[in-house]
PDB file of C-alpha atoms in Angstrom:
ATOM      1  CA  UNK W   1       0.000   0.000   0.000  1.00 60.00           C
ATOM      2  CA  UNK W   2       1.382   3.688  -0.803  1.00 60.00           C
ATOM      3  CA  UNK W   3       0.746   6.190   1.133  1.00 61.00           C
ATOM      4  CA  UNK W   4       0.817   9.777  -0.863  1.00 60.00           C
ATOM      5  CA  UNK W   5       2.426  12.221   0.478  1.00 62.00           C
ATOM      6  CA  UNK W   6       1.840  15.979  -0.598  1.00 58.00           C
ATOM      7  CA  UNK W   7       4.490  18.529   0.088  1.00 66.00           C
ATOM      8  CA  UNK W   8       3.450  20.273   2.935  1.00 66.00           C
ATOM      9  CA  UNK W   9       1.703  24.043   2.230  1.00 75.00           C
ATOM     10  CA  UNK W  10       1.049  27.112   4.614  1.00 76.00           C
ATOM     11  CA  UNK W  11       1.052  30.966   4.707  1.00 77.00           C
ATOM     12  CA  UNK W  12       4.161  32.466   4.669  1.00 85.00           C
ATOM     13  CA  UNK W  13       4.808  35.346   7.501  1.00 85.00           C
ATOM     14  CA  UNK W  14       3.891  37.689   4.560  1.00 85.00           C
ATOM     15  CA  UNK W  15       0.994  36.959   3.675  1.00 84.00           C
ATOM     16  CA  UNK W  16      -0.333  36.639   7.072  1.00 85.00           C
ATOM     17  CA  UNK W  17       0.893  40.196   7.738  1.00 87.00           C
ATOM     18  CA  UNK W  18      -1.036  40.996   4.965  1.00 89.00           C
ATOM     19  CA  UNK W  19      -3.834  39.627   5.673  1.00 88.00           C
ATOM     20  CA  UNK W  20      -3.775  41.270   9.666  1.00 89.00           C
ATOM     21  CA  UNK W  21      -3.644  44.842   7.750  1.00 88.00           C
ATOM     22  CA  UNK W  22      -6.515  44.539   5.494  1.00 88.00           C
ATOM     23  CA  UNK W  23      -8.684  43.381   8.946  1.00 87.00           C
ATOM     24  CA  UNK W  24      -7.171  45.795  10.324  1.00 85.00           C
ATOM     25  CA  UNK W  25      -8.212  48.514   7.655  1.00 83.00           C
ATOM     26  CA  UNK W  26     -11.589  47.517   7.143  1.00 83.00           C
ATOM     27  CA  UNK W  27     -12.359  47.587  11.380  1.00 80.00           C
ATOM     28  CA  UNK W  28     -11.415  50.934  11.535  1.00 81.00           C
ATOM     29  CA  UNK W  29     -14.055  52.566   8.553  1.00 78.00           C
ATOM     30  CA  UNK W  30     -16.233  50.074  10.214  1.00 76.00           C
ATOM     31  CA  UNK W  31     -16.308  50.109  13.725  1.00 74.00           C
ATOM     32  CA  UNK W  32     -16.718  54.068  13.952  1.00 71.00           C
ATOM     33  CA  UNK W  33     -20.091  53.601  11.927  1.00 70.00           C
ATOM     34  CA  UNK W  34     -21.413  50.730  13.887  1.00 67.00           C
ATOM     35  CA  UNK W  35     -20.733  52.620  16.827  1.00 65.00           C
ATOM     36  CA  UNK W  36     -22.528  55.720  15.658  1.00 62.00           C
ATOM     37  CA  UNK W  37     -25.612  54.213  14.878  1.00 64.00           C
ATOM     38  CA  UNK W  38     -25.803  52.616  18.166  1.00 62.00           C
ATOM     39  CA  UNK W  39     -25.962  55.898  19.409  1.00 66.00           C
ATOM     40  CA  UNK W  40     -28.904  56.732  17.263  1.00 77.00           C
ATOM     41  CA  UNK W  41     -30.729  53.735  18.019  1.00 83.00           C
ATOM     42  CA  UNK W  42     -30.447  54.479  21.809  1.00 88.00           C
ATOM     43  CA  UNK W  43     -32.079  57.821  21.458  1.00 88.00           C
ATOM     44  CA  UNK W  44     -34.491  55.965  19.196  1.00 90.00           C
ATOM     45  CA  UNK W  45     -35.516  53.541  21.962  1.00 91.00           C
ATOM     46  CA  UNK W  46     -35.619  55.986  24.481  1.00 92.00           C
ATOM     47  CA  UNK W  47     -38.236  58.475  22.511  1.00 93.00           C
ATOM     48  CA  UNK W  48     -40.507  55.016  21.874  1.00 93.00           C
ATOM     49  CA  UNK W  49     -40.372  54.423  25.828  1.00 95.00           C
ATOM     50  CA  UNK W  50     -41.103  57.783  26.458  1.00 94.00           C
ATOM     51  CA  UNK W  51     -44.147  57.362  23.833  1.00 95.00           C
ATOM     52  CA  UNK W  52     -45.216  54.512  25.497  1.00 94.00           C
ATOM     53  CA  UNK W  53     -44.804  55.089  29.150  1.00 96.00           C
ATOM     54  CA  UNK W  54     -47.014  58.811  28.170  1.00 95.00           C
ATOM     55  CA  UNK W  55     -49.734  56.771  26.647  1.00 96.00           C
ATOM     56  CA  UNK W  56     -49.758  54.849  30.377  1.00 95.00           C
ATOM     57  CA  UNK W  57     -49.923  58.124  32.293  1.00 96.00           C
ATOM     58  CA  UNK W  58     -52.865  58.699  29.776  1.00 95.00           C
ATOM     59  CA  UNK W  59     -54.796  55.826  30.901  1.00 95.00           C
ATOM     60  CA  UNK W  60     -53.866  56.691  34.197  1.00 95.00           C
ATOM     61  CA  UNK W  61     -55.708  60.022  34.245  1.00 96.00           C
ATOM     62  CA  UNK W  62     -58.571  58.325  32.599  1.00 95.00           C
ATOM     63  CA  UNK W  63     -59.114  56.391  35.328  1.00 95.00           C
ATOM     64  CA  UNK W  64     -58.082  58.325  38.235  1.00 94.00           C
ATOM     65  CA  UNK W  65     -58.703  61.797  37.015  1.00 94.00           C
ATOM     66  CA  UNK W  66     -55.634  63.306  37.016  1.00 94.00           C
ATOM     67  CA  UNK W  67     -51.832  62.301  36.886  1.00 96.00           C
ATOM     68  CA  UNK W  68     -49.490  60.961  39.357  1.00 95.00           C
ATOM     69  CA  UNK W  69     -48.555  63.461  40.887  1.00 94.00           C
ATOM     70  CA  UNK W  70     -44.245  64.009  41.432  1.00 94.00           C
ATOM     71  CA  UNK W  71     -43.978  61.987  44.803  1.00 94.00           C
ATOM     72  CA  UNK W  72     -46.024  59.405  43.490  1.00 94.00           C
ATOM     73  CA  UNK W  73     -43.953  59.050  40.080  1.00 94.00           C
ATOM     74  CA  UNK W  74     -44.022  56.416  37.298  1.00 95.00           C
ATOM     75  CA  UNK W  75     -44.265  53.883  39.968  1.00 95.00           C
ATOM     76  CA  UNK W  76     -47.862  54.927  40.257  1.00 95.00           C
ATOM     77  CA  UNK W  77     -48.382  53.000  36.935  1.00 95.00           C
ATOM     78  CA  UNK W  78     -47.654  49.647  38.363  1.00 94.00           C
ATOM     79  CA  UNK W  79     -48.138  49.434  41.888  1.00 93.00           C
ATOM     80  CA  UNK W  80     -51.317  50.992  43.436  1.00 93.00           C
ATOM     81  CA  UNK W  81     -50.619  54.334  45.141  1.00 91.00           C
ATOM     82  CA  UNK W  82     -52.934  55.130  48.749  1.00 88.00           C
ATOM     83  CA  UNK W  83     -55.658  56.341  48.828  1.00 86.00           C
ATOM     84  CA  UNK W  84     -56.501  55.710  45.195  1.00 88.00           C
ATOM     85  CA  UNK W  85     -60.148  54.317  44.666  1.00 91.00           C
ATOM     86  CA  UNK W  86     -60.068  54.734  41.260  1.00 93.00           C
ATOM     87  CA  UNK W  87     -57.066  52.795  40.271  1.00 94.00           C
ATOM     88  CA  UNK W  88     -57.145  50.419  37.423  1.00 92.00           C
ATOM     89  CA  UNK W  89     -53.405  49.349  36.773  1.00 85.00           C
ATOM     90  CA  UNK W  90     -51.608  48.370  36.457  1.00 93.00           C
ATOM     91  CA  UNK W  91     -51.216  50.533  33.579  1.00 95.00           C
ATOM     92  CA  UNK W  92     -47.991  49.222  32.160  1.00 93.00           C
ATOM     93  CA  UNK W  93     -47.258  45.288  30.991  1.00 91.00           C
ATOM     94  CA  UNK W  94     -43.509  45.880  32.855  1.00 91.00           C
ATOM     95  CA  UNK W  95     -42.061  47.119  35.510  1.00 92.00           C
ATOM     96  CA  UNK W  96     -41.291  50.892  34.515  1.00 94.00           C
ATOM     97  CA  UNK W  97     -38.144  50.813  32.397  1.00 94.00           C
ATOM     98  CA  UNK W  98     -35.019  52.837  32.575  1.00 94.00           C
ATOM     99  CA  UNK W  99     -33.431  54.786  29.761  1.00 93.00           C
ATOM    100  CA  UNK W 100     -30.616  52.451  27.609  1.00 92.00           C
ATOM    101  CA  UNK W 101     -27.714  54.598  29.795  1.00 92.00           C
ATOM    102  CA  UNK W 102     -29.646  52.574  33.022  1.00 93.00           C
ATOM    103  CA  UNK W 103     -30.500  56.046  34.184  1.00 94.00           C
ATOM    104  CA  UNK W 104     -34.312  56.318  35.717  1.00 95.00           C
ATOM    105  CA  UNK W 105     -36.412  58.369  33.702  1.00 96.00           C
ATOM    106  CA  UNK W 106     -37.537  61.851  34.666  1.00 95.00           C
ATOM    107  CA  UNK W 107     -41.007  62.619  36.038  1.00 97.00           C
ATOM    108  CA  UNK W 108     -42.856  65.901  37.327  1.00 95.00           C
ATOM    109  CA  UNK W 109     -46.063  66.584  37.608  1.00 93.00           C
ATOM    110  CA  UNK W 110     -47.477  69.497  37.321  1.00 92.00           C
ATOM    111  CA  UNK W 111     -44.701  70.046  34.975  1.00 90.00           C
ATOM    112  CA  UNK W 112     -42.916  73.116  33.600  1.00 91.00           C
ATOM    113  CA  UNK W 113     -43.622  72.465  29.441  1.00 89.00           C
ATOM    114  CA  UNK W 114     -46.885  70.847  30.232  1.00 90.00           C
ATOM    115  CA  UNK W 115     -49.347  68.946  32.179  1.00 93.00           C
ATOM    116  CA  UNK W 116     -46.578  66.430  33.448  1.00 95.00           C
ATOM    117  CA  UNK W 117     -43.046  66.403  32.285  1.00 95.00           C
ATOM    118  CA  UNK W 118     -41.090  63.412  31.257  1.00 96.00           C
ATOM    119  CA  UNK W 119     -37.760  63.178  29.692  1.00 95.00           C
ATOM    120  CA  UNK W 120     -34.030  61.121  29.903  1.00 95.00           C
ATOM    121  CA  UNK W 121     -30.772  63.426  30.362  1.00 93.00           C
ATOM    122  CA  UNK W 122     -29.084  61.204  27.877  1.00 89.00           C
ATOM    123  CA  UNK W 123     -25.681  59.790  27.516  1.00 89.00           C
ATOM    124  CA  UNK W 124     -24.036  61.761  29.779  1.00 86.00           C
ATOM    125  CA  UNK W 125     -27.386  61.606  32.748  1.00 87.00           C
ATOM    126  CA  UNK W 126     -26.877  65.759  33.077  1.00 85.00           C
ATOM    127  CA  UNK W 127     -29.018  68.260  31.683  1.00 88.00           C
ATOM    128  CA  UNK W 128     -28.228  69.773  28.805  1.00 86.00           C
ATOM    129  CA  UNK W 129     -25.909  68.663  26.137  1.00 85.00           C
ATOM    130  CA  UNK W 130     -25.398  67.898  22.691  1.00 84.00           C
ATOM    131  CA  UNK W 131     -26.260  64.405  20.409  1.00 79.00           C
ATOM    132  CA  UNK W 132     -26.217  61.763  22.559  1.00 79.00           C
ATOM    133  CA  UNK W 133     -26.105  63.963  25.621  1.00 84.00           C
ATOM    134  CA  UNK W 134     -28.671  65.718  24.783  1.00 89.00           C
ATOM    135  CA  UNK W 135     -31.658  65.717  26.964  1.00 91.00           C
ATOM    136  CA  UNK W 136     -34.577  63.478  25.323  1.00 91.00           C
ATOM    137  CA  UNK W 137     -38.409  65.049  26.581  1.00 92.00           C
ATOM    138  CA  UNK W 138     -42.060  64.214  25.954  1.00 91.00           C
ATOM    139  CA  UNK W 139     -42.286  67.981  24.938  1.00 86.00           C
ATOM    140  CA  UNK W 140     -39.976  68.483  21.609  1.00 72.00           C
TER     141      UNK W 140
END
């Protein structure tokens, strides 16, 4: 029986290095990108939970007749405040979310821009700021 034996074949050192600076070029037009539009999809989820946790304080006045008031905050929506005959909740599916930076969202009521205010600082969790830092609100 013969056993065949093919010369043995690999990458040379060269073409390895070669190979390590294409990667290497690609991940950097790449990565910045990816990165940015995480950044945009963040502020995208946080103006849908903003949307959605509004439409809750909605219901919430529906039944109760008016909103939560600052000391009671979003936690009204899911756990019954005292002294509240009219509840109905809870009003959310979920325990009340925090923004994507794991920040708590903002809640006042009365507010300053309208009947209740709700917003997320951002990126940065300070007031103010620009892109990702900036402030996201139920008002704009």
């Amino acid at each position: 029986m013969r056993v065949c034996t093919a010369p043995h074949r690999g990458f040379t050192l060269l073409e390895l290095l070669v190979v390590m600076v294409i990667i290497g070029l690609l991940s950097a037009l790449v990565v910045p990108r990816y990165f940015s539009q995480v950044g945009k999809s963040e502020v995208k989820i946080t103006k849908a939970q903003i949307d959605a946790l509004e439409k809750a304080l909605d219901a919430y006045r529906l039944d109760v007749g008016r909103y939560p008031s600052t000391e009671q905050g979003l936690v009204a929506l899911e756990a019954k405040p005292a002294n509240e005959a009219k509840w109905q909740g809870p009003y959310l599916k979920k325990a009340v979310p925090v923004d994507p930076w794991g920040k708590p969202y903002q809640y006042r009521s009365p507010g300053e821009k309208g009947e209740f205010d709700l917003f997320s600082f951002g990126k940065d969790g300070q007031a103010g700021g620009d892109g990702e830092n900036a402030d996201i609100t139920n008002w704009n």
